[in-house]
């Protein structure tokens, strides 16, 4: 007889399943370390109980699941596919019935559960911007939308479709209806026209007043009853140097002056002299590499200081530059001692006390084969505009040191320069001039000084500062 094994006594059923002790893993160690680093009263780990073990396992499982979910959601290709499918579905919904847009369906695999989120949830999470960008990338605004083919009309189109025969369309609005709809716009336009015309009338009255005063004054100067008022442009420029650039920048830009400046300075070479350089508004247009030397002259040292700082900031490596604070009508020393190849001036004649003397001096400073380039402003082709310039010249000169009604053509004629080309812009007020010096023997060195009167208090100031100005302080 086979020996029967003694039967094991039956265990009473346990209420909780037995959980065997797990061998420690790296993760286990990590979690334990983390738990143990907490204050003792919060520690829920390794108190030896089964409960603690179960808690730990639940925690591990939850952490793993969160990580997997996050990794899945943040996967960029999946997001892209999801958005593409949404966008295409939206496009399809908008497409005219019976037309299939030329975009393929994008099927989202079932095993990407997080991409089947309720509508709007993913956008909320990741932000709608990318979704919009993608939409516009897929469907650029200018893309033609396929048109639904029109059914052939059963009857020829009506000649007068809104005479009651064509019942498909609503009747065209009457003129009264149109007027009623546009009432808001009429109000806005009306107020605009009223404001503009009021301002026009105001300007016209102001202009008339200024012109009358100017005419009376001119009569009195001619009769010797009154002395011509004097504007010391030197003092004006010393005062406005700080705000000069910011004040003229916008109007110059509107008039396209940067283009004219660039045009004028294009291809400058050799020894270059710029007179009335001001704050260096021409600095950006110099091709310094082709200039053997540059000399900038202005009688306002404040203006010239700004030009100097700007030039050094723009071309820190260029050393053949000098800045002379002196009158442009006085002799100017050139680096070679033989004169300059190119002499330029922009917006200078309007503010000089004796512009003809300056032009004659520029001729003297220029080499015989050199060129004189001027960009100036003055009287216009049109009398109506000249009358406005005349009426406001004093106010403008007091504020900006600029006599804007000078006849540039007449000044050139008086100077005797050989003008090779003149172009005029802005109703003839802007002059772009190219000239050459006359042969030395043709020049009349004893010519009378300019017919533009030197204002009296300027003459007095010059007398006082005479020695200082003539010595031409060299800023660099
Ligand atoms: C209207 S600003 C022109 C500045 C600059 N050329 C431009 O295009 O913006 C006139 C400049 O001419 C200068 N100026 C006036 N009379 C001068 C003279 N006799 N000699 C040298 N510069 C003079 C003024 O100081 C001022 O900087």
Short mmCIF file of C-alpha atoms and ligand atoms in Angstrom, two decimals:
data_model
loop_
_atom_site.label_atom_id
_atom_site.label_comp_id
_atom_site.label_asym_id
_atom_site.label_seq_id
_atom_site.Cartn_x
_atom_site.Cartn_y
_atom_site.Cartn_z
CA UNK A 1 0.00 0.00 0.00
CA UNK A 2 1.29 3.28 -0.95
CA UNK A 3 2.07 5.41 1.94
CA UNK A 4 -0.44 8.26 2.04
CA UNK A 5 0.91 11.67 2.56
CA UNK A 6 -0.44 13.30 5.63
CA UNK A 7 -2.97 15.98 4.59
CA UNK A 8 -2.13 19.57 5.36
CA UNK A 9 -4.59 21.20 7.68
CA UNK A 10 -6.78 23.69 5.66
CA UNK A 11 -5.94 27.26 6.17
CA UNK A 12 -8.77 29.59 7.05
CA UNK A 13 -9.39 31.99 4.06
CA UNK A 14 -7.65 35.30 4.53
CA UNK A 15 -9.57 38.51 3.98
CA UNK A 16 -6.68 40.11 2.14
CA UNK A 17 -4.62 38.42 -0.56
CA UNK A 18 -1.10 37.63 0.41
CA UNK A 19 1.35 40.04 -1.14
CA UNK A 20 4.82 38.61 -1.21
CA UNK A 21 7.66 40.90 -0.21
CA UNK A 22 9.15 42.39 -3.35
CA UNK A 23 12.89 42.34 -3.85
CA UNK A 24 14.08 45.96 -3.66
CA UNK A 25 14.52 47.67 -7.04
CA UNK A 26 16.17 50.90 -8.00
CA UNK A 27 12.82 52.62 -8.04
CA UNK A 28 11.97 51.14 -4.71
CA UNK A 29 15.19 52.51 -3.25
CA UNK A 30 14.51 55.91 -4.72
CA UNK A 31 11.03 56.09 -3.30
CA UNK A 32 12.19 54.85 0.05
CA UNK A 33 14.90 57.47 0.18
CA UNK A 34 12.40 60.14 -0.72
CA UNK A 35 9.89 59.00 1.84
CA UNK A 36 12.54 58.73 4.52
CA UNK A 37 13.73 62.23 3.85
CA UNK A 38 10.28 63.50 4.90
CA UNK A 39 9.65 64.42 8.54
CA UNK A 40 9.05 61.27 10.59
CA UNK A 41 5.37 61.89 11.30
CA UNK A 42 4.53 61.96 7.56
CA UNK A 43 6.54 58.90 6.66
CA UNK A 44 4.24 56.18 5.32
CA UNK A 45 6.97 53.90 4.10
CA UNK A 46 8.61 50.74 5.38
CA UNK A 47 6.92 50.48 8.66
CA UNK A 48 6.94 46.76 7.75
CA UNK A 49 3.17 46.49 7.32
CA UNK A 50 1.47 45.09 4.24
CA UNK A 51 -0.62 48.22 4.02
CA UNK A 52 2.49 50.31 3.58
CA UNK A 53 3.61 48.00 0.78
CA UNK A 54 0.28 48.29 -1.00
CA UNK A 55 0.27 52.03 -0.68
CA UNK A 56 3.73 52.09 -2.19
CA UNK A 57 2.69 49.91 -5.11
CA UNK A 58 -0.36 52.05 -5.79
CA UNK A 59 1.79 55.15 -5.74
CA UNK A 60 4.31 53.65 -8.14
CA UNK A 61 1.59 52.53 -10.53
CA UNK A 62 -0.04 55.99 -10.46
CA UNK A 63 3.27 57.69 -11.17
CA UNK A 64 4.03 55.37 -14.08
CA UNK A 65 0.57 55.99 -15.57
CA UNK A 66 0.92 59.78 -15.30
CA UNK A 67 4.29 59.71 -16.97
CA UNK A 68 3.05 57.53 -19.83
CA UNK A 69 0.04 59.80 -20.34
CA UNK A 70 2.14 62.93 -20.36
CA UNK A 71 4.68 61.44 -22.78
CA UNK A 72 1.84 60.49 -25.06
CA UNK A 73 0.19 63.89 -25.00
CA UNK A 74 3.31 65.89 -25.51
CA UNK A 75 4.45 63.91 -28.52
CA UNK A 76 4.64 66.59 -31.22
CA UNK A 77 3.87 64.45 -34.30
CA UNK A 78 0.73 63.25 -32.58
CA UNK A 79 -0.37 66.74 -31.73
CA UNK A 80 0.31 67.79 -35.29
CA UNK A 81 -1.75 64.95 -36.67
CA UNK A 82 -4.56 65.75 -34.30
CA UNK A 83 -4.65 69.39 -35.27
CA UNK A 84 -4.41 68.56 -38.94
CA UNK A 85 -7.37 66.21 -38.68
CA UNK A 86 -9.39 68.88 -36.86
CA UNK A 87 -8.53 71.54 -39.41
CA UNK A 88 -9.41 69.31 -42.33
CA UNK A 89 -12.67 68.34 -40.72
CA UNK A 90 -13.49 72.04 -40.26
CA UNK A 91 -12.62 72.76 -43.87
CA UNK A 92 -14.72 69.86 -45.07
CA UNK A 93 -17.65 71.10 -43.06
CA UNK A 94 -17.35 74.47 -44.79
CA UNK A 95 -16.83 73.06 -48.29
CA UNK A 96 -19.78 73.51 -50.67
CA UNK A 97 -21.98 70.46 -50.82
CA UNK A 98 -20.86 67.89 -53.35
CA UNK A 99 -17.30 69.18 -53.52
CA UNK A 100 -14.52 67.24 -51.92
CA UNK A 101 -11.57 69.34 -50.82
CA UNK A 102 -8.28 68.12 -52.11
CA UNK A 103 -6.94 67.28 -48.65
CA UNK A 104 -6.68 63.65 -47.56
CA UNK A 105 -8.46 62.34 -44.48
CA UNK A 106 -6.22 61.88 -41.51
CA UNK A 107 -7.17 58.92 -39.40
CA UNK A 108 -6.10 58.95 -35.81
CA UNK A 109 -5.12 55.43 -34.70
CA UNK A 110 -7.23 54.09 -31.86
CA UNK A 111 -4.18 53.33 -29.79
CA UNK A 112 -3.57 57.06 -29.27
CA UNK A 113 -6.24 57.48 -26.68
CA UNK A 114 -5.17 60.87 -25.41
CA UNK A 115 -5.68 62.40 -28.84
CA UNK A 116 -9.36 61.56 -28.68
CA UNK A 117 -9.95 64.13 -26.00
CA UNK A 118 -13.25 65.93 -25.83
CA UNK A 119 -13.37 68.83 -28.28
CA UNK A 120 -11.48 71.88 -27.17
CA UNK A 121 -9.62 70.21 -24.32
CA UNK A 122 -6.35 69.88 -26.16
CA UNK A 123 -6.52 73.46 -27.40
CA UNK A 124 -7.12 74.57 -23.88
CA UNK A 125 -4.08 72.67 -22.71
CA UNK A 126 -1.65 73.59 -25.45
CA UNK A 127 -3.09 76.94 -26.41
CA UNK A 128 -5.01 77.82 -29.55
CA UNK A 129 -2.15 79.69 -31.23
CA UNK A 130 -0.39 76.72 -32.72
CA UNK A 131 -3.69 75.34 -33.86
CA UNK A 132 -4.50 78.61 -35.64
CA UNK A 133 -1.03 78.79 -37.19
CA UNK A 134 -1.38 75.30 -38.48
CA UNK A 135 -4.79 76.10 -39.88
CA UNK A 136 -3.49 79.06 -41.85
CA UNK A 137 -0.52 77.02 -43.00
CA UNK A 138 -2.80 74.31 -44.34
CA UNK A 139 -5.38 76.74 -45.73
CA UNK A 140 -3.69 80.01 -46.72
CA UNK A 141 -6.20 82.85 -46.88
CA UNK A 142 -5.62 83.53 -50.58
CA UNK A 143 -6.27 79.95 -51.65
CA UNK A 144 -9.12 79.64 -54.15
CA UNK A 145 -12.10 77.77 -52.76
CA UNK A 146 -13.55 75.29 -55.27
CA UNK A 147 -16.79 76.64 -56.70
CA UNK A 148 -19.96 74.71 -56.88
CA UNK A 149 -20.93 74.19 -60.57
CA UNK A 150 -23.89 76.40 -61.40
CA UNK A 151 -26.95 74.65 -62.78
CA UNK A 152 -27.90 75.72 -66.29
CA UNK A 153 -30.60 78.36 -66.02
CA UNK A 154 -33.95 77.16 -67.27
CA UNK A 155 -34.77 80.51 -68.81
CA UNK A 156 -32.43 83.15 -70.12
CA UNK A 157 -31.36 85.73 -67.51
CA UNK A 158 -33.84 88.59 -67.21
CA UNK A 159 -32.82 91.93 -68.61
CA UNK A 160 -34.42 93.73 -65.68
CA UNK A 161 -34.10 91.13 -62.91
CA UNK A 162 -35.68 93.26 -60.22
CA UNK A 163 -38.82 94.27 -62.04
CA UNK A 164 -40.80 91.59 -60.21
CA UNK A 165 -40.13 88.83 -62.77
CA UNK A 166 -37.19 87.31 -60.93
CA UNK A 167 -38.74 86.06 -57.72
CA UNK A 168 -35.56 84.29 -56.49
CA UNK A 169 -33.86 87.48 -55.51
CA UNK A 170 -34.99 90.16 -53.14
CA UNK A 171 -35.66 93.46 -54.90
CA UNK A 172 -32.69 95.83 -55.03
CA UNK A 173 -32.83 98.45 -52.28
CA UNK A 174 -34.22 101.79 -53.37
CA UNK A 175 -32.13 104.93 -53.19
CA UNK A 176 -33.98 106.00 -50.06
CA UNK A 177 -33.25 102.67 -48.38
CA UNK A 178 -29.58 102.90 -49.33
CA UNK A 179 -29.42 106.45 -47.96
CA UNK A 180 -31.01 105.32 -44.70
CA UNK A 181 -28.46 102.54 -44.27
CA UNK A 182 -25.54 104.86 -44.98
CA UNK A 183 -26.76 107.59 -42.62
CA UNK A 184 -23.93 106.98 -40.09
CA UNK A 185 -21.30 107.34 -42.76
CA UNK A 186 -22.88 110.57 -44.03
CA UNK A 187 -22.61 111.98 -40.53
CA UNK A 188 -18.96 111.03 -40.18
CA UNK A 189 -18.08 112.33 -43.64
CA UNK A 190 -20.04 115.54 -43.02
CA UNK A 191 -18.27 116.24 -39.74
CA UNK A 192 -14.92 115.52 -41.43
CA UNK A 193 -15.64 117.91 -44.29
CA UNK A 194 -16.85 120.57 -41.85
CA UNK A 195 -13.69 120.27 -39.72
CA UNK A 196 -11.41 120.35 -42.75
CA UNK A 197 -13.12 123.33 -44.32
CA UNK A 198 -13.11 125.24 -41.02
CA UNK A 199 -9.40 124.59 -40.68
CA UNK A 200 -8.87 125.66 -44.31
CA UNK A 201 -10.73 128.92 -43.70
CA UNK A 202 -8.72 129.51 -40.51
CA UNK A 203 -5.45 128.94 -42.38
CA UNK A 204 -6.56 131.22 -45.18
CA UNK A 205 -7.44 134.05 -42.77
CA UNK A 206 -4.14 133.62 -40.94
CA UNK A 207 -2.27 133.66 -44.21
CA UNK A 208 -4.07 136.78 -45.40
CA UNK A 209 -3.25 138.55 -42.17
CA UNK A 210 0.43 137.55 -42.33
CA UNK A 211 0.65 138.53 -46.01
CA UNK A 212 -0.90 141.96 -45.28
CA UNK A 213 1.51 142.60 -42.41
CA UNK A 214 4.44 141.46 -44.52
CA UNK A 215 3.43 143.75 -47.43
CA UNK A 216 3.05 146.74 -45.04
CA UNK A 217 6.44 146.01 -43.52
CA UNK A 218 8.14 145.73 -46.89
CA UNK A 219 6.69 149.13 -47.84
CA UNK A 220 7.98 150.66 -44.62
CA UNK A 221 11.46 149.13 -45.02
CA UNK A 222 11.58 150.53 -48.55
CA UNK A 223 10.60 154.00 -47.30
CA UNK A 224 13.09 153.76 -44.47
CA UNK A 225 10.36 154.10 -41.84
CA UNK A 226 11.26 150.84 -40.19
CA UNK A 227 14.39 148.75 -39.77
CA UNK A 228 14.32 145.24 -41.18
CA UNK A 229 14.11 142.85 -38.22
CA UNK A 230 17.14 140.79 -37.60
CA UNK A 231 17.41 137.09 -36.96
CA UNK A 232 20.67 135.76 -35.62
CA UNK A 233 20.64 132.30 -37.19
CA UNK A 234 23.85 131.38 -35.41
CA UNK A 235 22.18 131.84 -32.03
CA UNK A 236 19.09 129.98 -33.23
CA UNK A 237 21.13 126.92 -34.27
CA UNK A 238 23.12 126.96 -31.05
CA UNK A 239 19.80 126.80 -29.18
CA UNK A 240 17.92 124.25 -31.27
CA UNK A 241 20.79 121.82 -31.85
CA UNK A 242 19.40 119.24 -29.40
CA UNK A 243 15.91 119.09 -30.89
CA UNK A 244 16.91 119.71 -34.52
CA UNK A 245 17.09 116.08 -35.63
CA UNK A 246 13.90 114.94 -33.98
CA UNK A 247 12.03 117.97 -35.35
CA UNK A 248 12.98 117.56 -38.99
CA UNK A 249 13.17 113.76 -39.21
CA UNK A 250 9.50 113.05 -39.95
CA UNK A 251 8.92 115.88 -42.44
CA UNK A 252 12.16 114.99 -44.26
CA UNK A 253 11.10 111.38 -44.46
CA UNK A 254 7.67 112.34 -45.84
CA UNK A 255 9.32 114.48 -48.53
CA UNK A 256 11.74 111.70 -49.49
CA UNK A 257 14.76 113.75 -48.49
CA UNK A 258 16.80 110.69 -47.44
CA UNK A 259 16.62 109.53 -51.06
CA UNK A 260 17.81 112.89 -52.41
CA UNK A 261 20.64 112.97 -49.88
CA UNK A 262 21.69 109.46 -50.79
CA UNK A 263 21.55 110.34 -54.47
CA UNK A 264 23.68 113.41 -53.96
CA UNK A 265 26.35 111.69 -51.87
CA UNK A 266 26.46 108.64 -54.13
CA UNK A 267 30.02 107.97 -55.36
CA UNK A 268 31.73 110.77 -53.43
CA UNK A 269 35.48 110.33 -53.62
CA UNK A 270 38.76 112.07 -52.97
CA UNK A 271 39.01 114.90 -50.46
CA UNK A 272 35.46 115.86 -49.51
CA UNK A 273 34.36 119.12 -47.90
CA UNK A 274 30.87 119.41 -46.39
CA UNK A 275 29.85 122.90 -45.33
CA UNK A 276 26.88 123.71 -43.08
CA UNK A 277 27.11 120.11 -41.96
CA UNK A 278 24.69 120.73 -39.07
CA UNK A 279 24.02 117.64 -36.95
CA UNK A 280 25.42 115.31 -39.60
CA UNK A 281 22.19 114.35 -41.33
CA UNK A 282 24.28 113.25 -44.33
CA UNK A 283 26.52 110.96 -42.30
CA UNK A 284 24.60 107.77 -43.10
CA UNK A 285 25.08 108.30 -46.84
CA UNK A 286 28.88 108.62 -46.94
CA UNK A 287 30.83 105.80 -48.50
CA UNK A 288 33.81 106.57 -46.29
CA UNK A 289 36.02 103.92 -47.88
CA UNK A 290 36.15 105.85 -51.14
CA UNK A 291 36.84 109.23 -49.47
CA UNK A 292 40.51 110.11 -48.97
CA UNK A 293 39.46 112.62 -46.32
CA UNK A 294 36.30 114.32 -45.06
CA UNK A 295 36.15 117.86 -43.65
CA UNK A 296 32.94 119.07 -42.02
CA UNK A 297 32.35 122.77 -41.42
CA UNK A 298 29.60 124.53 -39.51
CA UNK A 299 29.59 127.75 -37.57
CA UNK A 300 27.43 126.32 -34.81
CA UNK A 301 29.69 124.30 -32.54
CA UNK A 302 26.70 122.69 -30.81
CA UNK A 303 25.39 121.34 -34.11
CA UNK A 304 28.86 120.21 -35.15
CA UNK A 305 29.44 118.42 -31.85
CA UNK A 306 26.36 116.27 -32.54
CA UNK A 307 27.60 115.56 -36.09
CA UNK A 308 31.00 114.56 -34.71
CA UNK A 309 29.56 112.17 -32.10
CA UNK A 310 27.25 110.61 -34.68
CA UNK A 311 30.06 110.18 -37.19
CA UNK A 312 32.38 108.55 -34.65
CA UNK A 313 29.63 106.19 -33.53
CA UNK A 314 28.86 105.24 -37.13
CA UNK A 315 32.41 104.95 -38.49
CA UNK A 316 34.62 104.33 -35.45
CA UNK A 317 37.51 103.10 -37.63
CA UNK A 318 37.63 106.16 -39.95
CA UNK A 319 40.35 108.57 -38.90
CA UNK A 320 40.70 110.97 -41.85
CA UNK A 321 37.90 113.28 -40.70
CA UNK A 322 38.10 116.80 -39.31
CA UNK A 323 35.40 119.07 -37.92
CA UNK A 324 35.87 122.84 -38.21
CA UNK A 325 33.62 125.26 -36.34
CA UNK A 326 33.88 128.26 -38.63
CA UNK A 327 32.04 130.44 -41.11
CA UNK A 328 31.64 128.74 -44.48
CA UNK A 329 32.46 131.95 -46.31
CA UNK A 330 35.97 132.04 -44.83
CA UNK A 331 38.99 130.09 -46.21
CA UNK A 332 39.00 126.42 -45.23
CA UNK A 333 42.19 124.41 -45.02
CA UNK A 334 42.26 121.12 -46.94
CA UNK A 335 44.39 118.10 -45.91
CA UNK A 336 46.44 118.18 -49.13
CA UNK A 337 46.66 121.97 -49.21
CA UNK A 338 45.44 121.92 -52.82
CA UNK A 339 41.71 122.10 -52.24
CA UNK A 340 38.91 119.56 -52.29
CA UNK A 341 37.72 117.13 -54.97
CA UNK A 342 34.09 117.33 -53.90
CA UNK A 343 32.38 120.18 -52.05
CA UNK A 344 28.87 119.52 -50.77
CA UNK A 345 26.23 121.44 -48.89
CA UNK A 346 22.68 120.47 -47.95
CA UNK A 347 20.11 123.01 -46.74
CA UNK A 348 22.81 125.56 -46.02
CA UNK A 349 22.10 128.63 -48.22
CA UNK A 350 18.78 129.22 -46.45
CA UNK A 351 20.46 129.89 -43.12
CA UNK A 352 23.62 131.77 -44.08
CA UNK A 353 24.04 135.46 -43.58
CA UNK A 354 25.84 135.90 -46.90
CA UNK A 355 25.03 132.92 -49.12
CA UNK A 356 26.68 134.34 -52.25
CA UNK A 357 29.96 134.81 -50.39
CA UNK A 358 29.71 131.21 -49.23
CA UNK A 359 29.15 129.99 -52.81
CA UNK A 360 32.14 131.98 -54.01
CA UNK A 361 34.22 130.53 -51.19
CA UNK A 362 33.12 127.00 -52.10
CA UNK A 363 34.34 127.70 -55.63
CA UNK A 364 37.71 128.76 -54.24
CA UNK A 365 37.97 125.64 -52.04
CA UNK A 366 37.20 123.29 -54.94
CA UNK A 367 39.98 121.90 -57.15
CA UNK A 368 39.70 123.04 -60.81
CA UNK A 369 38.54 119.55 -61.89
CA UNK A 370 36.39 119.16 -58.75
CA UNK A 371 32.60 119.30 -58.36
CA UNK A 372 30.25 121.33 -56.14
CA UNK A 373 27.05 119.52 -55.16
CA UNK A 374 24.21 121.36 -53.46
CA UNK A 375 20.83 120.27 -52.11
CA UNK A 376 18.99 123.45 -51.18
CA UNK A 377 15.49 124.76 -50.64
CA UNK A 378 13.97 128.11 -51.49
CA UNK A 379 11.37 129.78 -53.71
CA UNK A 380 8.95 127.63 -55.65
CA UNK A 381 7.78 127.60 -59.28
CA UNK A 382 4.38 128.81 -58.04
CA UNK A 383 3.52 132.32 -56.93
CA UNK A 384 0.77 131.23 -54.56
CA UNK A 385 3.32 129.12 -52.66
CA UNK A 386 5.92 131.89 -52.73
CA UNK A 387 3.38 134.28 -51.20
CA UNK A 388 2.89 131.83 -48.31
CA UNK A 389 6.68 131.46 -47.90
CA UNK A 390 7.05 135.24 -47.86
CA UNK A 391 4.26 135.72 -45.35
CA UNK A 392 5.73 133.36 -42.79
CA UNK A 393 9.44 133.75 -43.42
CA UNK A 394 10.17 135.75 -40.28
CA UNK A 395 8.37 133.39 -37.93
CA UNK A 396 10.11 130.45 -39.54
CA UNK A 397 13.53 132.09 -39.40
CA UNK A 398 13.08 132.99 -35.73
CA UNK A 399 12.16 129.40 -34.88
CA UNK A 400 14.42 127.45 -37.21
CA UNK A 401 17.14 129.86 -38.40
CA UNK A 402 16.04 129.32 -41.99
CA UNK A 403 14.93 131.87 -44.61
CA UNK A 404 12.82 129.60 -46.78
CA UNK A 405 11.91 132.13 -49.43
CA UNK A 406 15.39 132.70 -50.89
CA UNK A 407 15.71 132.56 -54.65
CA UNK A 408 18.37 129.88 -55.07
CA UNK A 409 18.61 130.43 -58.82
CA UNK A 410 19.39 134.11 -58.30
CA UNK A 411 22.03 133.32 -55.66
CA UNK A 412 23.73 130.87 -58.05
CA UNK A 413 23.67 133.44 -60.81
CA UNK A 414 25.26 136.04 -58.56
CA UNK A 415 27.96 133.64 -57.39
CA UNK A 416 29.06 132.98 -60.99
CA UNK A 417 29.38 129.20 -60.51
CA UNK A 418 29.21 127.09 -63.68
CA UNK A 419 25.99 125.19 -63.08
CA UNK A 420 25.96 121.89 -64.97
CA UNK A 421 22.59 120.55 -63.80
CA UNK A 422 19.59 121.60 -61.74
CA UNK A 423 16.67 119.39 -60.73
CA UNK A 424 13.75 120.74 -58.75
CA UNK A 425 11.35 118.84 -56.52
CA UNK A 426 8.45 119.54 -54.15
CA UNK A 427 6.70 122.16 -56.32
CA UNK A 428 10.09 123.59 -57.19
CA UNK A 429 11.13 124.40 -53.62
CA UNK A 430 13.91 121.79 -53.41
CA UNK A 431 16.91 122.29 -55.65
CA UNK A 432 19.48 119.61 -56.47
CA UNK A 433 22.41 121.36 -58.13
CA UNK A 434 25.69 120.25 -59.63
CA UNK A 435 28.23 122.94 -60.45
CA UNK A 436 31.89 123.33 -61.34
CA UNK A 437 34.30 126.10 -60.37
CA UNK A 438 35.19 128.63 -63.00
CA UNK A 439 38.74 128.82 -64.29
CA UNK A 440 40.79 130.98 -61.91
CA UNK A 441 41.28 133.75 -64.44
CA UNK A 442 37.51 133.99 -65.00
CA UNK A 443 36.79 134.66 -61.35
CA UNK A 444 36.18 138.18 -60.21
CA UNK A 445 37.82 138.14 -56.79
CA UNK A 446 36.85 141.75 -56.17
CA UNK A 447 33.16 141.01 -56.65
CA UNK A 448 30.70 142.78 -54.40
CA UNK A 449 29.51 140.80 -51.41
CA UNK A 450 26.11 139.10 -51.46
CA UNK A 451 22.97 141.15 -52.00
CA UNK A 452 21.32 139.37 -49.05
CA UNK A 453 21.82 141.91 -46.29
CA UNK A 454 23.84 140.87 -43.29
CA UNK A 455 21.51 141.56 -40.37
CA UNK A 456 22.76 144.25 -38.08
CA UNK A 457 23.05 142.52 -34.76
CA UNK A 458 24.76 139.60 -36.52
CA UNK A 459 27.27 142.03 -37.88
CA UNK A 460 27.86 143.35 -34.37
CA UNK A 461 28.22 139.82 -33.00
CA UNK A 462 30.66 138.99 -35.78
CA UNK A 463 32.67 142.06 -34.94
CA UNK A 464 32.86 140.91 -31.31
CA UNK A 465 33.59 137.25 -32.10
CA UNK A 466 35.54 137.99 -35.26
CA UNK A 467 38.93 136.80 -34.07
CA UNK A 468 37.41 133.66 -32.53
CA UNK A 469 35.50 132.69 -35.67
CA UNK A 470 38.35 133.28 -38.04
CA UNK A 471 40.74 131.11 -36.04
CA UNK A 472 38.44 128.12 -36.79
CA UNK A 473 38.60 126.02 -33.66
CA UNK A 474 39.43 122.49 -34.71
CA UNK A 475 37.23 120.01 -32.86
CA UNK A 476 39.38 117.18 -34.02
C1 LIG B 1 19.27 123.99 -41.97
S1 LIG B 1 20.74 123.48 -41.20
C2 LIG B 1 21.26 122.23 -42.31
C3 LIG B 1 22.06 121.18 -41.64
C4 LIG B 1 22.45 119.98 -42.51
N1 LIG B 1 23.29 120.35 -43.59
C5 LIG B 1 21.24 119.28 -43.02
O1 LIG B 1 21.15 119.02 -44.20
O2 LIG B 1 20.37 118.92 -42.22
C6 LIG B 1 21.82 124.81 -41.61
C7 LIG B 1 23.17 124.69 -40.98
O3 LIG B 1 24.00 125.70 -41.56
C8 LIG B 1 24.82 126.22 -40.55
N2 LIG B 1 25.26 127.55 -40.94
C9 LIG B 1 24.54 128.67 -41.05
N3 LIG B 1 25.32 129.69 -41.45
C10 LIG B 1 26.55 129.18 -41.61
C11 LIG B 1 27.78 129.75 -41.99
N4 LIG B 1 27.88 131.03 -42.33
N5 LIG B 1 28.86 128.95 -42.01
C12 LIG B 1 28.76 127.65 -41.70
N6 LIG B 1 27.64 127.07 -41.35
C13 LIG B 1 26.53 127.83 -41.30
C14 LIG B 1 23.95 126.22 -39.33
O4 LIG B 1 24.70 126.23 -38.15
C15 LIG B 1 23.18 124.92 -39.50
O5 LIG B 1 23.83 123.87 -38.86
#
